[in-house]
Short mmCIF file of C-alpha atoms (C1' of nucleotides) in Angstrom, two decimals:
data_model
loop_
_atom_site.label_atom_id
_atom_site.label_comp_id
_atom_site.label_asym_id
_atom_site.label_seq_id
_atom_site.Cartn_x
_atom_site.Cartn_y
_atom_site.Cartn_z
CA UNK Z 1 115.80 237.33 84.23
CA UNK Z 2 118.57 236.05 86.23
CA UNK Z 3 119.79 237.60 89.75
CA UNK Z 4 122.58 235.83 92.17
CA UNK Z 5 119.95 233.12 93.61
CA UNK Z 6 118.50 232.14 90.15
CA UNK Z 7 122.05 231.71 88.66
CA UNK Z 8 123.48 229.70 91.68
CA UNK Z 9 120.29 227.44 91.47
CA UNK Z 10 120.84 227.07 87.83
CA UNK Z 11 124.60 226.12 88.23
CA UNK Z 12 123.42 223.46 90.69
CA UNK Z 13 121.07 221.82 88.48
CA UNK Z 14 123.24 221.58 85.48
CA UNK Z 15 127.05 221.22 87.44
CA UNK Z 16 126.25 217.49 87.45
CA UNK Z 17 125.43 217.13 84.04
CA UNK Z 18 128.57 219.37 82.86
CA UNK Z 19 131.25 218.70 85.25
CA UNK Z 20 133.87 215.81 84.26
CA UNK Z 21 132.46 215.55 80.95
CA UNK Z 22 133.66 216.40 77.70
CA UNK Z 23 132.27 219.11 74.97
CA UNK Z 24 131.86 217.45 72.23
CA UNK Z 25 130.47 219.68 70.74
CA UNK Z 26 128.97 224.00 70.31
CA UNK Z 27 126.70 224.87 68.09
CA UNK Z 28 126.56 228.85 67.54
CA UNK Z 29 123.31 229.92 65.73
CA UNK Z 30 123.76 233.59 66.80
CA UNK Z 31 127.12 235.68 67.30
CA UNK Z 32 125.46 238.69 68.20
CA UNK Z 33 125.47 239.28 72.22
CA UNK Z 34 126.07 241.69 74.72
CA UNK Z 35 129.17 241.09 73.30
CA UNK Z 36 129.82 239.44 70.24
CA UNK Z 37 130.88 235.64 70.92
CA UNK Z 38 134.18 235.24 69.05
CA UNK Z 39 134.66 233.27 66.57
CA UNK Z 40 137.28 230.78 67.38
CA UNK Z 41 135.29 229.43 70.44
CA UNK Z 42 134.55 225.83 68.79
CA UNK Z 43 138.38 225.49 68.14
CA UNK Z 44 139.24 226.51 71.77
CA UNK Z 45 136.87 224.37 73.86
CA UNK Z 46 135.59 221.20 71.45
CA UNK Z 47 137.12 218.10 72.55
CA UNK Z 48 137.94 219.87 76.28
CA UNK Z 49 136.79 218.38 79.30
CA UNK Z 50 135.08 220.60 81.98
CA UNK Z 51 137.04 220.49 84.62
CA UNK Z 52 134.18 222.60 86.91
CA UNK Z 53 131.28 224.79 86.93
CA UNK Z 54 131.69 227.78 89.77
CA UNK Z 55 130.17 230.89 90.06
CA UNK Z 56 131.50 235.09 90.30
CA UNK Z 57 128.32 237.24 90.95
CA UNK Z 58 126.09 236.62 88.08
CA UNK Z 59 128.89 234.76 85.74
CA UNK Z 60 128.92 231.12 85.46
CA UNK Z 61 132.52 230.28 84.97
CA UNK Z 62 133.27 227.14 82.81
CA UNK Z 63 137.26 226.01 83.51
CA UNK Z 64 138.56 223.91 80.67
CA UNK Z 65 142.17 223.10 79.88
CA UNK Z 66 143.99 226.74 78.52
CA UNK Z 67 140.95 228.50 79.15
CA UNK Z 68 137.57 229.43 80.66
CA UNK Z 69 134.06 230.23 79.14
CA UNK Z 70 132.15 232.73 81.30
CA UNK Z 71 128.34 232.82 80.55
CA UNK Z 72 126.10 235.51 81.94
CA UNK Z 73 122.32 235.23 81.48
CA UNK Z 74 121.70 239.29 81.14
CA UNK Z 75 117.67 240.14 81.93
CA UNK Z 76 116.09 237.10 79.80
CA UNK Z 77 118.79 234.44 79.36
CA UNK Z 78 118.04 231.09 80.74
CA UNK Z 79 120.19 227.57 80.83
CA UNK Z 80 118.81 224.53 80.23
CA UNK Z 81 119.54 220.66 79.63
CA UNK Z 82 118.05 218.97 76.63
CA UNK Z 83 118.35 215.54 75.01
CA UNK Z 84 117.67 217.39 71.90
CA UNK Z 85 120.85 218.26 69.55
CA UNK Z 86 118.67 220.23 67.76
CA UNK Z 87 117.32 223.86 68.97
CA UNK Z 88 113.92 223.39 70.35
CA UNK Z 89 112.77 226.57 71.20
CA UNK Z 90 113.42 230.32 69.75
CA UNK Z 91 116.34 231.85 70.82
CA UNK Z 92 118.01 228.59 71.77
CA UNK Z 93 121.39 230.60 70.61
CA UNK Z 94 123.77 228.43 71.67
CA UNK Z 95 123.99 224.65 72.25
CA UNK Z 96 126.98 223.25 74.24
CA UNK Z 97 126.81 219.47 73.51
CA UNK Z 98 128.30 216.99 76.28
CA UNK Z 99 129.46 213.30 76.45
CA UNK Z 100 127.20 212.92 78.97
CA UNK Z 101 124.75 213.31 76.08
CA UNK Z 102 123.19 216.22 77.54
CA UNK Z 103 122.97 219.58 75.33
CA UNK Z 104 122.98 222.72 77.17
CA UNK Z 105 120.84 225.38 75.56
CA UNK Z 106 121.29 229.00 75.74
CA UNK Z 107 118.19 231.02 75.31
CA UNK Z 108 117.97 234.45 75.43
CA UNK Z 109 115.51 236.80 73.67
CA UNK Z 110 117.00 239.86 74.68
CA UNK Z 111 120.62 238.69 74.08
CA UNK Z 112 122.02 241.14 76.95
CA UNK Z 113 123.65 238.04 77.96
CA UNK Z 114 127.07 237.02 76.80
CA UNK Z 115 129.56 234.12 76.06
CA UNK Z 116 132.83 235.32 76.81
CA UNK Z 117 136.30 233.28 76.37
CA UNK Z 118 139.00 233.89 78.66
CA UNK Z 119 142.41 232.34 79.64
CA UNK Z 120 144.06 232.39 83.25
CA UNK Z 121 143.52 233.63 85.59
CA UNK Z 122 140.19 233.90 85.03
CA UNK Z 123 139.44 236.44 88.01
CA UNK Z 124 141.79 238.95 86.09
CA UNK Z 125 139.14 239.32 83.33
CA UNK Z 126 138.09 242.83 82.82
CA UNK Z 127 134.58 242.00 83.71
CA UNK Z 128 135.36 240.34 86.81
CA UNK Z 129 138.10 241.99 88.74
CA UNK Z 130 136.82 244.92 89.91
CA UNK Z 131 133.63 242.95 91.03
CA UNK Z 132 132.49 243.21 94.90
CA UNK Z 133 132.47 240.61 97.39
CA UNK Z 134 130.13 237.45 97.28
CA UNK Z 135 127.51 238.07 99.29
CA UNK Z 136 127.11 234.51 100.50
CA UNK Z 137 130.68 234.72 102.22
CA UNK Z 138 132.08 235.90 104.80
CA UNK Z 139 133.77 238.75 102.91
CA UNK Z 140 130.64 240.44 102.88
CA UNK Z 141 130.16 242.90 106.02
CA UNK Z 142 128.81 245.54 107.31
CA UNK Z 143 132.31 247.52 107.11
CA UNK Z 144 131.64 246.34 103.32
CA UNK Z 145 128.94 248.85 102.37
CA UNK Z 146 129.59 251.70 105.28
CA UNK Z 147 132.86 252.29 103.98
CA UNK Z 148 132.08 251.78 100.65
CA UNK Z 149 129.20 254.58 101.03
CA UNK Z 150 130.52 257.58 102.48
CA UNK Z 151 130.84 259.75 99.60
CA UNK Z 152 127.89 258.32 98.11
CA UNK Z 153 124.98 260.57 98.37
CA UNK Z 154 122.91 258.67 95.47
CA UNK Z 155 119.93 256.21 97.46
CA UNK Z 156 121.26 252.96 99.21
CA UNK Z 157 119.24 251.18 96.86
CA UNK Z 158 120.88 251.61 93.67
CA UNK Z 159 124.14 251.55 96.07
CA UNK Z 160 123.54 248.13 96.95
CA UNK Z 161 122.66 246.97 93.19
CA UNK Z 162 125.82 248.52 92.00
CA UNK Z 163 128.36 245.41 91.54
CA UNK Z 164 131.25 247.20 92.04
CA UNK Z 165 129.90 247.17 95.53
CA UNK Z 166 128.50 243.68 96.20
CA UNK Z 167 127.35 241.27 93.37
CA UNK Z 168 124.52 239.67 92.92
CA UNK Z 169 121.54 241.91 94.35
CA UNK Z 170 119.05 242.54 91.84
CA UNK Z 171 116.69 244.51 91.15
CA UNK Z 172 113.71 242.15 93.45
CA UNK Z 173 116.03 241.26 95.93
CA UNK Z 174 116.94 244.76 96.56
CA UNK Z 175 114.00 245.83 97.24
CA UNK Z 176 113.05 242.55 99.37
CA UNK Z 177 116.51 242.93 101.75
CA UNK Z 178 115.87 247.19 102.29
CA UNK Z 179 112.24 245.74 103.07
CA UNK Z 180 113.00 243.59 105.55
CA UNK Z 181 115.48 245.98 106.91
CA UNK Z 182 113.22 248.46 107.27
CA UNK Z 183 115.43 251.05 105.41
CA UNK Z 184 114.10 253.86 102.61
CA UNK Z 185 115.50 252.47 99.45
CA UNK Z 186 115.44 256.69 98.63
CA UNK Z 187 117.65 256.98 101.81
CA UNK Z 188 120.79 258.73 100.76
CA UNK Z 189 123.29 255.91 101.28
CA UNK Z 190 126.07 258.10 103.06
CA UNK Z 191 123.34 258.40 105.82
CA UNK Z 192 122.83 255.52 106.53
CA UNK Z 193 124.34 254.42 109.53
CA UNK Z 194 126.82 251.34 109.97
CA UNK Z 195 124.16 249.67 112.42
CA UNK Z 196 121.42 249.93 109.52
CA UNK Z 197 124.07 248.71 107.16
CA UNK Z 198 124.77 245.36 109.41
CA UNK Z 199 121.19 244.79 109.59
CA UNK Z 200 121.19 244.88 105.77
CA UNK Z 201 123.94 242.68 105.24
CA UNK Z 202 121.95 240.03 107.36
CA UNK Z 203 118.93 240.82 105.54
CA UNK Z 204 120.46 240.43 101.95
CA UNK Z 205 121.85 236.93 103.04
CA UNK Z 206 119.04 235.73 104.32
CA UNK Z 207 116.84 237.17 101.08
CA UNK Z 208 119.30 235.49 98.87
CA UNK Z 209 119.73 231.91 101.02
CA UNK Z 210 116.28 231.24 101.09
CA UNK Z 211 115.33 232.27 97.17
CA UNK Z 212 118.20 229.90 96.55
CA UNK Z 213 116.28 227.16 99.31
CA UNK Z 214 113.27 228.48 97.66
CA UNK Z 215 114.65 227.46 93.69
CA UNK Z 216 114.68 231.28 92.83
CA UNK Z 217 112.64 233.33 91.66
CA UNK Z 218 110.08 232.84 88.57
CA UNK Z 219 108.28 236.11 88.04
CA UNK Z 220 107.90 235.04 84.07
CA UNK Z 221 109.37 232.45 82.88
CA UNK Z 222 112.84 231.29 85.11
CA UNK Z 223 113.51 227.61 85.16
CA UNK Z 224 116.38 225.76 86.49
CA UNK Z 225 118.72 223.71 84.31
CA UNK Z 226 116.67 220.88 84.98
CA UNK Z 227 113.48 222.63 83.93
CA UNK Z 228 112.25 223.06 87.46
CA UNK Z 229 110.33 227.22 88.28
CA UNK Z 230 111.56 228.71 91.63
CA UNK Z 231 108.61 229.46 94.49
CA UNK Z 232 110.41 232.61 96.20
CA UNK Z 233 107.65 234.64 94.51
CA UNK Z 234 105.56 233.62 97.05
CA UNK Z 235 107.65 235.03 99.68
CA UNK Z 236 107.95 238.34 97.88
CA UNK Z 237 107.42 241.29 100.45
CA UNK Z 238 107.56 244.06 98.27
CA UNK Z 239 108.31 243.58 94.88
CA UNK Z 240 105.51 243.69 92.62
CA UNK Z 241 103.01 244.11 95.16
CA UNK Z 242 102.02 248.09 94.58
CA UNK Z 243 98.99 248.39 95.99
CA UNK Z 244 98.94 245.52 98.33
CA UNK Z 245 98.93 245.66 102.10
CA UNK Z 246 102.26 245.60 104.02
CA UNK Z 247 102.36 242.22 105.52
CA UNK Z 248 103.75 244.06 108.74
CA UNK Z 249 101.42 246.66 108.98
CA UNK Z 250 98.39 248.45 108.14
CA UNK Z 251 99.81 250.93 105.10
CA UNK Z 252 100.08 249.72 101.48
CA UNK Z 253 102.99 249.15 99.53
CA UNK Z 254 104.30 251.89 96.63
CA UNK Z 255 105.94 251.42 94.03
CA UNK Z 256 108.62 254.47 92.68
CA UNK Z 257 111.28 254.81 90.22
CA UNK Z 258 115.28 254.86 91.12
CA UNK Z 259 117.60 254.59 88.33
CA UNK Z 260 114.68 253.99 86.46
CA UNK Z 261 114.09 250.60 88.08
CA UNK Z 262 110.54 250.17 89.44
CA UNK Z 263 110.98 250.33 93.29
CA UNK Z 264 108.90 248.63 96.23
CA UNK Z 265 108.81 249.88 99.51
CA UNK Z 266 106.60 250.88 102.87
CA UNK Z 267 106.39 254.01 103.99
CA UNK Z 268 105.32 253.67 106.93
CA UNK Z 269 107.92 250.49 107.96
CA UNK Z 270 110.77 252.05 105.96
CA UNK Z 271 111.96 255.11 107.47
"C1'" DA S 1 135.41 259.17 91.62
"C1'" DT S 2 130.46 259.60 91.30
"C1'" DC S 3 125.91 260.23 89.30
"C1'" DG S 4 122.17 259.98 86.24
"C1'" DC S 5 120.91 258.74 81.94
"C1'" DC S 6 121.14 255.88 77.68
"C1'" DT S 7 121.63 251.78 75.38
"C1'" DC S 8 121.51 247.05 73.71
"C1'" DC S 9 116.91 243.59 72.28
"C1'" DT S 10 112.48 240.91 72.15
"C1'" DG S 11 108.02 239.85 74.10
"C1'" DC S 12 104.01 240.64 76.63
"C1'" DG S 13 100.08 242.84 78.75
"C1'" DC S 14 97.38 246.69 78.82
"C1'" DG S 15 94.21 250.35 77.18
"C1'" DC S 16 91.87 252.17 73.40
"C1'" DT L 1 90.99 241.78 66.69
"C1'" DG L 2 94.59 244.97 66.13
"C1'" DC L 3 97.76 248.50 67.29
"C1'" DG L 4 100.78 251.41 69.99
"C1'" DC L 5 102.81 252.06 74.24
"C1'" DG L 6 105.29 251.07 78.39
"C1'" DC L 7 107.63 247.94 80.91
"C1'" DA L 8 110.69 243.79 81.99
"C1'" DG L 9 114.96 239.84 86.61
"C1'" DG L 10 121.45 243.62 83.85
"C1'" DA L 11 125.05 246.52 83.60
"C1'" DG L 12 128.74 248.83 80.72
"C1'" DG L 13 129.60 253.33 78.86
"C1'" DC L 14 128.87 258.03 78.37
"C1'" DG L 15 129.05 263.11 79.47
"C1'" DA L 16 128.67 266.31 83.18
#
DNA sequence: ATCGCCTCCTGCGCGC
DNA sequence: TGCGCGCAGGAGGCGA
């Protein structure tokens, strides 16, 4: 479900409810993950305090005393505050009870998501360190990706998806940013050149601010923390809109297959 | 190192 | 109405 802008506005809606409080409580109804969640997890974090919610690509990071929890939502996880102790919904896997008196559900059909438990420093975790720059932040450039691509004849798009590159474009907001910077997502992505690759970088900041203004996207069934859908599906260019007309110019948008993700682009605007 | 493919899992919409 | 199929917002791991 989740990419970067649906995750960030889903640690903004629930940081306030989370941070500074205590866990009084987690209630594990299902172990079985991406990764199985271990066993001793109650032991390590009931009673803690968290001491702050942050962000690494798609990870929310959870710092407690001795320890962090890192969630990620996979394609169909979703976070979200309850008053209810109980599970409400199916798949409600995982409830994180607070003193606030909040419960934090995690729901996840798919269960490609994962709870993870790791101690300091939590940016050494396996999952994590070799992760690319944010792409919010100012470590993300156009020297980023050019240098990063030239030995990389596969296409730019499922270049700029890989995290090992940059974190946090998706699957919709790739195809959005290469729309909007009027590259071939097929485009080998050694040839592109560093000026098409600074116009990208703008592009996939602005794509990603203003889903994030926008409360994300909710193609399904995405909801903050609080419960509220995202609009940025209105502002959707490309993805999903096979068929449709370019809103630039007179040719219709096609939809292919890269990495066997479904792929939106114009052919006549992206050259 | 890089690439393309497979996999994990459930739910939903579509065509017949 | 029911069934089978294909597809879905991620990403690690595999063999080549």
């Amino acid at each position: 479900m989740p990419e970067l802008p649906e995750v960030e506005v889903t640690r903004r809606a629930i940081a306030p409810h989370v941070e500074n409080e205590i866990i009084e409580n987690i209630q594990i109804h299902e172990h079985r993950f991406r990764w199985p969640i271990i066993k001793e997890l109650p032991d390590l974090i009931n009673g803690q305090k968290v001491e702050s919610l942050t962000r690494r690509g798609k990870y929310l990071i959870f710092k407690v005393a001795g320890g962090h929890i890192l969630i990620h939502l996979g394609m169909s996880g979703s976070l979200r505050l309850s008053e209810n102790r109980l599970p409400e919904k199916k798949h409600d896997h995982v409830g994180i009870s607070m003193s606030s008196g909040w419960t934090l559900w995690l729901n996840d059909p798919r269960r490609f998501g994962s709870v993870l438990w790791t101690k300091e420093p939590v940016l050494s975790h396996k999952l994590l360190s070799k992760l690319g720059p944010e792409p919010l932040t100012d470590d993300f450039t156009a020297e980023t990706f050019y240098k990063a691509s030239r030995n990389r004849k596969g296409p730019v798009k499922a270049f700029i998806m890989d995290s090992h590159i940059v974190v946090g474009v998706g699957n919709i907001y790739a195809s959005e940013s290469l729309f909007m910077a009027r590259i071939n997502p097929m485009t080998p992505a050694n040839e592109v050149a560093l000026e098409q690759y600074s116009k990208l970088v703008e592009c996939v900041k602005l794509v990603l601010e203003k889903s994030i203004k926008s409360g994300g996207t909710t193609l399904k069934d995405f909801m903050s923390g609080e419960g509220k859908p995202g609009y940025f599906q209105q502002s959707l260019s490309a993805y999903g809109r096979e068929g449709a007309n370019c809103v630039s110019c007179d040719d219709k948008i096609i939809k292919i297959v890269i990495g066997q993700r479904a792929t939106f682009y114009c052919p006549s605007c992206q050259i």
